[in-house]
Amino acid sequence: QVQLVESGGGLVQPGGSLRLSCAVSVSLSSMYTMNWYRQAPGKQRELVARIFQSNLKNYGDSVLGRAAISRDNTKNTVYLQMNDLEPEDTAVYYCNGGPQGEYWGQGTQVTVSS
């Protein structure tokens, strides 16, 4: 059974940084593309960042220049570094992956507030 477990969320002040981790229970190379999504209260889930097996990366417009996604196949872990955080970044962040994008983590809460 494939499990994705996020960690690293919490409360951070505006302008601060966080690094989220997503630990995958199977070989990361079998998961193909890995994604980070987020969902704020009352809003639709949106793509934050995507990393392909080739290491090509895509970012959502709202985080461009402030986010960096990476993967460590030796640790079966995907990371999301978020810098210069804004209150609008407050959301539950979800890790997603799999051949059809069918696997989801439980989410980790990120709250940006002073």
mmCIF file of C-alpha atoms in Angstrom:
data_model
loop_
_atom_site.group_PDB
_atom_site.id
_atom_site.type_symbol
_atom_site.label_atom_id
_atom_site.label_comp_id
_atom_site.label_asym_id
_atom_site.label_seq_id
_atom_site.Cartn_x
_atom_site.Cartn_y
_atom_site.Cartn_z
ATOM 1 C CA GLN A 1 0.000 0.000 0.000
ATOM 2 C CA VAL A 2 1.409 3.348 -1.028
ATOM 3 C CA GLN A 3 1.539 5.991 1.669
ATOM 4 C CA LEU A 4 2.518 9.630 1.434
ATOM 5 C CA VAL A 5 3.207 11.396 4.718
ATOM 6 C CA GLU A 6 3.693 15.147 4.837
ATOM 7 C CA SER A 7 5.488 17.013 7.601
ATOM 8 C CA GLY A 8 6.999 20.398 8.275
ATOM 9 C CA GLY A 9 3.923 22.577 8.447
ATOM 10 C CA GLY A 10 3.233 25.032 11.231
ATOM 11 C CA LEU A 11 2.814 28.664 12.148
ATOM 12 C CA VAL A 12 5.205 31.118 10.565
ATOM 13 C CA GLN A 13 5.349 34.899 10.425
ATOM 14 C CA PRO A 14 4.975 36.774 7.151
ATOM 15 C CA GLY A 15 8.293 36.846 5.339
ATOM 16 C CA GLY A 16 9.391 33.602 6.939
ATOM 17 C CA SER A 17 10.266 30.248 5.413
ATOM 18 C CA LEU A 18 9.244 26.625 5.736
ATOM 19 C CA ARG A 19 10.385 23.361 4.273
ATOM 20 C CA LEU A 20 7.733 20.724 3.804
ATOM 21 C CA SER A 21 8.613 17.068 3.394
ATOM 22 C CA CYS A 22 6.689 14.217 1.820
ATOM 23 C CA ALA A 23 7.901 10.747 2.714
ATOM 24 C CA VAL A 24 6.812 8.071 0.261
ATOM 25 C CA SER A 25 6.506 4.428 1.354
ATOM 26 C CA VAL A 26 7.639 3.015 -2.001
ATOM 27 C CA SER A 27 10.434 3.792 -4.401
ATOM 28 C CA LEU A 28 10.081 7.406 -5.446
ATOM 29 C CA SER A 29 11.156 6.535 -8.958
ATOM 30 C CA SER A 30 7.993 4.450 -9.361
ATOM 31 C CA MET A 31 5.809 7.430 -8.520
ATOM 32 C CA TYR A 32 6.590 9.335 -11.703
ATOM 33 C CA THR A 33 5.562 12.965 -11.284
ATOM 34 C CA MET A 34 5.269 14.297 -7.743
ATOM 35 C CA ASN A 35 3.177 17.306 -6.883
ATOM 36 C CA TRP A 36 2.442 19.666 -4.040
ATOM 37 C CA TYR A 37 -1.074 21.081 -3.897
ATOM 38 C CA ARG A 38 -2.685 23.367 -1.369
ATOM 39 C CA GLN A 39 -6.204 24.199 -0.345
ATOM 40 C CA ALA A 40 -7.241 27.246 1.624
ATOM 41 C CA PRO A 41 -10.609 27.464 3.389
ATOM 42 C CA GLY A 42 -13.379 28.156 0.893
ATOM 43 C CA LYS A 43 -11.058 27.836 -2.094
ATOM 44 C CA GLN A 44 -10.332 25.168 -4.655
ATOM 45 C CA ARG A 45 -7.270 22.998 -4.391
ATOM 46 C CA GLU A 46 -4.454 24.483 -6.465
ATOM 47 C CA LEU A 47 -1.176 23.183 -7.761
ATOM 48 C CA VAL A 48 1.819 24.682 -5.986
ATOM 49 C CA ALA A 49 4.682 22.806 -7.602
ATOM 50 C CA ARG A 50 5.418 19.757 -9.721
ATOM 51 C CA ILE A 51 8.576 17.780 -10.307
ATOM 52 C CA PHE A 52 8.999 15.187 -13.059
ATOM 53 C CA GLN A 53 11.291 12.181 -13.009
ATOM 54 C CA SER A 54 13.565 14.130 -15.349
ATOM 55 C CA ASN A 55 13.802 16.740 -12.574
ATOM 56 C CA LEU A 56 11.955 19.277 -14.689
ATOM 57 C CA LYS A 57 9.950 21.537 -12.386
ATOM 58 C CA ASN A 58 6.779 23.594 -12.720
ATOM 59 C CA TYR A 59 5.347 26.145 -10.297
ATOM 60 C CA GLY A 60 2.018 27.792 -9.757
ATOM 61 C CA ASP A 61 1.888 31.484 -10.596
ATOM 62 C CA SER A 62 1.142 32.449 -7.010
ATOM 63 C CA VAL A 63 4.402 30.967 -5.679
ATOM 64 C CA LEU A 64 6.720 31.581 -8.630
ATOM 65 C CA GLY A 65 10.070 32.769 -7.365
ATOM 66 C CA ARG A 66 9.257 31.889 -3.754
ATOM 67 C CA ALA A 67 9.017 28.090 -3.919
ATOM 68 C CA ALA A 68 11.440 25.316 -4.755
ATOM 69 C CA ILE A 69 10.504 21.672 -5.163
ATOM 70 C CA SER A 70 13.065 18.901 -5.010
ATOM 71 C CA ARG A 71 13.193 15.136 -4.709
ATOM 72 C CA ASP A 72 15.661 12.783 -3.080
ATOM 73 C CA ASN A 73 15.222 9.357 -4.610
ATOM 74 C CA THR A 74 17.628 7.829 -2.082
ATOM 75 C CA LYS A 75 15.330 8.889 0.754
ATOM 76 C CA ASN A 76 12.052 8.498 -1.144
ATOM 77 C CA THR A 77 11.205 12.035 -0.108
ATOM 78 C CA VAL A 78 9.958 15.122 -1.896
ATOM 79 C CA TYR A 79 10.525 18.586 -0.471
ATOM 80 C CA LEU A 80 8.887 21.953 -0.891
ATOM 81 C CA GLN A 81 10.875 24.967 0.237
ATOM 82 C CA MET A 82 8.688 28.046 0.641
ATOM 83 C CA ASN A 83 10.257 31.463 1.200
ATOM 84 C CA ASP A 84 8.927 34.967 1.777
ATOM 85 C CA LEU A 85 5.662 33.505 2.993
ATOM 86 C CA GLU A 86 2.523 35.610 2.847
ATOM 87 C CA PRO A 87 -0.785 35.295 4.728
ATOM 88 C CA GLU A 88 -2.288 34.195 1.401
ATOM 89 C CA ASP A 89 -0.092 31.083 1.575
ATOM 90 C CA THR A 90 -2.111 29.836 4.533
ATOM 91 C CA ALA A 91 -3.572 26.481 3.527
ATOM 92 C CA VAL A 92 -3.376 22.749 3.963
ATOM 93 C CA TYR A 93 -0.557 21.493 1.770
ATOM 94 C CA TYR A 94 -0.909 18.063 0.169
ATOM 95 C CA CYS A 95 1.616 15.782 -1.434
ATOM 96 C CA ASN A 96 0.437 13.882 -4.511
ATOM 97 C CA GLY A 97 1.913 11.376 -6.901
ATOM 98 C CA GLY A 98 1.665 8.054 -8.688
ATOM 99 C CA PRO A 99 1.408 6.912 -12.305
ATOM 100 C CA GLN A 100 -2.066 8.455 -12.523
ATOM 101 C CA GLY A 101 -1.643 10.893 -9.674
ATOM 102 C CA GLU A 102 -3.809 8.673 -7.563
ATOM 103 C CA TYR A 103 -1.987 8.860 -4.248
ATOM 104 C CA TRP A 104 -2.475 11.640 -1.713
ATOM 105 C CA GLY A 105 -1.085 12.419 1.684
ATOM 106 C CA GLN A 106 -3.178 13.562 4.615
ATOM 107 C CA GLY A 107 -1.970 17.144 4.368
ATOM 108 C CA THR A 108 -0.032 19.467 6.615
ATOM 109 C CA GLN A 109 -1.314 22.832 7.800
ATOM 110 C CA VAL A 110 0.678 25.961 7.029
ATOM 111 C CA THR A 111 -0.458 29.152 8.724
ATOM 112 C CA VAL A 112 1.187 32.463 7.942
ATOM 113 C CA SER A 113 0.292 35.061 10.511
ATOM 114 C CA SER A 114 1.846 37.640 12.773
#
